[in-house]
Short mmCIF file of C-alpha atoms in Angstrom, two decimals:
data_model
loop_
_atom_site.label_atom_id
_atom_site.label_comp_id
_atom_site.label_asym_id
_atom_site.label_seq_id
_atom_site.Cartn_x
_atom_site.Cartn_y
_atom_site.Cartn_z
CA GLU A 30 61.36 19.77 10.02
CA ALA A 31 61.52 23.51 9.63
CA HIS A 32 64.95 23.56 11.98
CA HIS A 33 66.87 21.47 8.43
CA ALA A 34 65.86 24.80 6.63
CA PRO A 35 69.08 26.64 7.51
CA ALA A 36 71.45 23.99 6.07
CA ALA A 37 72.87 24.04 2.82
CA THR A 38 70.89 21.74 0.53
CA TYR A 39 67.61 23.01 2.24
CA ARG A 40 68.59 26.29 1.49
CA ALA A 41 69.42 25.67 -2.20
CA ILE A 42 65.58 23.83 -2.55
CA LEU A 43 64.00 27.12 -1.12
CA GLU A 44 66.03 29.31 -3.55
CA HIS A 45 64.95 27.16 -6.09
CA TYR A 46 61.72 27.84 -5.92
CA GLY A 47 61.63 31.29 -4.74
CA ALA A 48 60.84 30.91 -0.89
CA LEU A 49 64.15 32.20 0.44
CA GLY A 50 65.87 35.33 -1.29
CA PRO A 51 65.09 37.95 -4.65
CA VAL A 52 61.12 38.01 -4.52
CA ARG A 53 59.84 36.49 -7.93
CA PRO A 54 56.82 36.23 -9.32
CA ASP A 55 56.90 32.69 -9.17
CA SER A 56 57.43 32.70 -6.13
CA ALA A 57 56.53 30.22 -4.17
CA VAL A 58 55.51 30.82 0.48
CA ALA A 59 57.09 28.64 2.99
CA ILE A 60 55.88 27.01 6.01
CA GLY A 61 57.49 24.43 8.21
CA PHE A 62 56.80 22.62 11.50
CA THR A 63 59.45 21.40 13.76
CA ALA A 64 59.30 19.99 17.23
CA THR A 65 62.75 21.59 17.29
CA MET A 66 62.87 24.87 17.31
CA VAL A 67 67.17 25.00 18.19
CA ARG A 68 69.75 23.85 16.44
CA GLY A 69 72.80 22.61 17.67
CA ASP A 70 74.99 24.24 15.43
CA ALA A 71 75.35 28.32 14.87
CA LEU A 72 72.74 28.08 11.91
CA ALA A 73 70.29 30.33 12.88
CA LEU A 74 66.18 29.27 11.83
CA GLY A 75 65.54 33.08 12.14
CA GLU A 76 68.05 33.63 8.98
CA ILE A 77 64.74 31.00 7.09
CA TRP A 78 61.93 32.18 9.14
CA GLN A 79 60.24 35.61 9.44
CA ASP A 80 58.00 34.78 12.25
CA VAL A 81 57.27 31.70 14.68
CA VAL A 82 53.33 31.41 15.03
CA ALA A 83 52.61 28.95 16.95
CA SER A 84 54.15 27.26 19.52
CA MET A 85 53.32 24.93 22.18
CA SER A 86 55.38 23.47 24.86
CA ILE A 87 55.53 19.52 25.67
CA THR A 88 53.80 20.68 29.77
CA ASP A 89 50.81 22.26 27.30
CA ALA A 90 50.94 19.10 24.82
CA ILE A 91 50.46 17.03 28.05
CA ALA A 92 47.44 19.36 29.62
CA ASP A 93 45.54 19.24 26.34
CA GLY A 94 45.81 15.73 26.06
CA TYR A 95 47.87 15.19 22.73
CA LEU A 96 51.31 13.11 24.94
CA VAL A 97 51.23 11.40 28.36
CA ARG A 98 53.08 11.98 30.41
CA PRO A 99 56.22 10.35 31.14
CA ARG A 100 57.38 8.39 33.38
CA GLY A 101 60.97 7.48 33.61
CA ILE A 102 63.00 5.14 34.69
CA HIS A 103 66.82 5.03 35.72
CA VAL A 104 68.62 1.77 35.30
CA GLN A 105 71.87 1.92 36.98
CA VAL A 106 74.70 0.32 35.22
CA ASP A 107 77.69 0.18 37.96
CA ASP A 108 80.71 -0.61 34.93
CA LEU A 109 79.30 2.15 32.69
CA ASP A 110 81.80 4.83 32.87
CA LEU A 111 81.47 8.07 30.92
CA ALA A 112 83.45 9.82 32.99
CA SER A 113 86.12 9.19 29.58
CA VAL A 114 83.08 9.66 26.60
CA LYS A 115 83.64 13.25 25.17
CA VAL A 116 80.69 15.87 24.88
CA THR A 117 80.27 17.24 21.66
CA ARG A 118 77.84 20.21 21.87
CA GLY A 119 76.17 18.85 24.79
CA ASP A 120 75.89 15.45 23.55
CA TYR A 121 77.99 12.23 24.45
CA ARG A 122 79.95 11.55 20.87
CA GLU A 123 78.61 7.92 19.58
CA GLY A 124 81.34 6.13 18.69
CA GLU A 125 82.06 6.20 22.23
CA LEU A 126 79.75 6.30 24.08
CA GLY A 127 78.19 2.94 21.71
CA GLU A 128 81.81 1.61 22.90
CA ALA A 129 81.26 1.80 26.65
CA ILE A 130 77.78 0.55 26.23
CA GLU A 131 79.23 -2.29 24.55
CA ASN A 132 81.95 -2.56 26.88
CA SER A 133 79.70 -2.58 29.98
CA LEU A 134 76.74 -4.60 31.16
CA ALA A 135 74.53 -2.11 29.69
CA PRO A 136 73.09 -4.22 27.56
CA GLU A 137 72.21 -7.30 30.01
CA ALA A 138 70.72 -4.40 32.39
CA ILE A 139 68.48 -3.12 29.94
CA ALA A 140 67.20 -7.01 29.17
CA LYS A 141 66.25 -6.93 33.15
CA ALA A 142 64.72 -3.78 33.69
CA ILE A 143 62.84 -4.20 30.31
CA THR A 144 61.52 -7.88 31.97
CA GLU A 145 60.76 -5.96 35.42
CA HIS A 146 59.47 -2.88 33.89
CA ALA A 147 57.84 -3.11 30.48
CA ASP A 148 57.50 -6.22 30.40
CA GLU A 149 54.15 -6.08 27.90
CA ARG A 150 55.16 -2.74 26.07
CA LYS A 151 55.81 -2.30 22.48
CA ILE A 152 59.72 -0.24 22.71
CA LEU A 153 62.11 2.06 20.16
CA LEU A 154 65.03 1.34 21.46
CA PHE A 155 67.38 4.10 20.59
CA ALA A 156 71.27 3.21 20.12
CA PRO A 157 74.37 5.19 19.30
CA THR A 158 76.08 3.36 16.94
CA VAL A 159 74.91 0.42 14.57
CA HIS A 160 77.26 -1.90 16.24
CA SER A 161 75.62 -0.94 20.37
CA ALA A 162 72.48 -1.06 18.62
CA GLU A 163 73.25 -5.04 17.34
CA VAL A 164 74.94 -5.52 20.98
CA ILE A 165 71.71 -4.34 22.73
CA ALA A 166 69.54 -6.61 19.97
CA ASP A 167 71.34 -9.58 21.60
CA ALA A 168 70.97 -8.99 24.68
CA LEU A 169 66.60 -8.65 24.62
CA ARG A 170 66.99 -12.13 22.27
CA ASP A 171 68.61 -13.96 24.35
CA SER A 172 66.29 -12.53 27.28
CA GLY A 173 63.39 -14.27 25.17
CA ARG A 174 61.98 -10.59 23.41
CA SER A 175 61.39 -10.53 20.04
CA VAL A 176 63.44 -7.06 17.85
CA GLY A 177 63.19 -5.88 15.13
CA LEU A 178 66.51 -3.61 14.11
CA VAL A 179 66.80 -0.26 11.04
CA HIS A 180 70.03 1.67 11.20
CA GLY A 181 71.22 3.68 7.58
CA GLY A 182 73.09 1.33 6.04
CA LEU A 183 69.41 -1.45 5.98
CA SER A 184 68.15 -1.05 2.12
CA ALA A 185 65.08 0.52 1.31
CA GLY A 186 63.20 -2.72 1.71
CA ALA A 187 64.57 -3.97 4.31
CA ARG A 188 63.98 -1.47 6.13
CA SER A 189 60.78 -1.63 5.42
CA ALA A 190 59.96 -5.44 6.26
CA VAL A 191 61.63 -4.90 9.28
CA LEU A 192 59.28 -1.93 10.95
CA ASP A 193 55.75 -3.42 9.44
CA ALA A 194 57.21 -6.82 10.92
CA TYR A 195 57.26 -4.29 14.21
CA LYS A 196 54.09 -2.70 13.38
CA GLY A 197 52.34 -5.82 12.70
CA GLY A 198 52.45 -7.32 16.30
CA GLU A 199 55.54 -9.46 15.39
CA THR A 200 58.36 -8.31 16.97
CA GLN A 201 57.42 -6.52 20.63
CA ILE A 202 61.40 -3.92 20.89
CA LEU A 203 62.22 -2.05 17.26
CA ALA A 204 65.83 -1.05 17.96
CA ASN A 205 67.49 1.76 15.81
CA CYS A 206 70.87 3.76 15.32
CA GLN A 207 69.60 7.15 13.77
CA VAL A 208 66.97 6.06 12.21
CA LEU A 209 63.70 7.17 14.01
CA THR A 210 64.74 10.26 15.15
CA GLU A 211 62.41 12.27 13.27
CA GLY A 212 58.95 12.10 11.92
CA PHE A 213 58.28 8.21 12.95
CA ASP A 214 54.62 7.70 14.62
CA TRP A 215 53.89 4.51 15.63
CA PRO A 216 50.74 5.15 18.82
CA ALA A 217 51.56 1.23 19.90
CA ALA A 218 54.55 2.10 20.64
CA ASP A 219 54.17 2.96 24.93
CA CYS A 220 57.85 2.65 25.57
CA ALA A 221 61.17 4.76 24.87
CA VAL A 222 64.80 3.08 26.18
#
């Protein structure tokens, strides 16, 4: 995930191994891979990486058969008011967005939409806060779905058990908050919420 490299902790690792900074006899060579060529802050990838050797757009990846063409469905939630949710760096603030979702009919609307449009699909669900993920997961369970939930507060063992249940087919939906954002690849998953 080369887009992390400008962060101080990543720079320190690259400097430690000599891949960044003055060249030493024992300097390592670093190569970075990312699907995120831009950052949401002011840190520049060009300060770390010298060249972009190869790139592929989402359109090209679809045309070449690496990705499937997505089909999106917009679910209208009449009482979900996002006008009061503040935006920071181009995205809604997680806490405020989570509260807006929890205080609306969104969890029930999500459950209904899944029943109508993704009844048999293996689903990855992304929620802005742990509590909103729990509220949505409860609504999905109430609709008869098997749901696992992962978030950063789980122990490594608990997280592995939830992921194994999803991969093993015991759960249809894997709800998550800030865990499956990078590097999770499960080809059987064929729907994102």
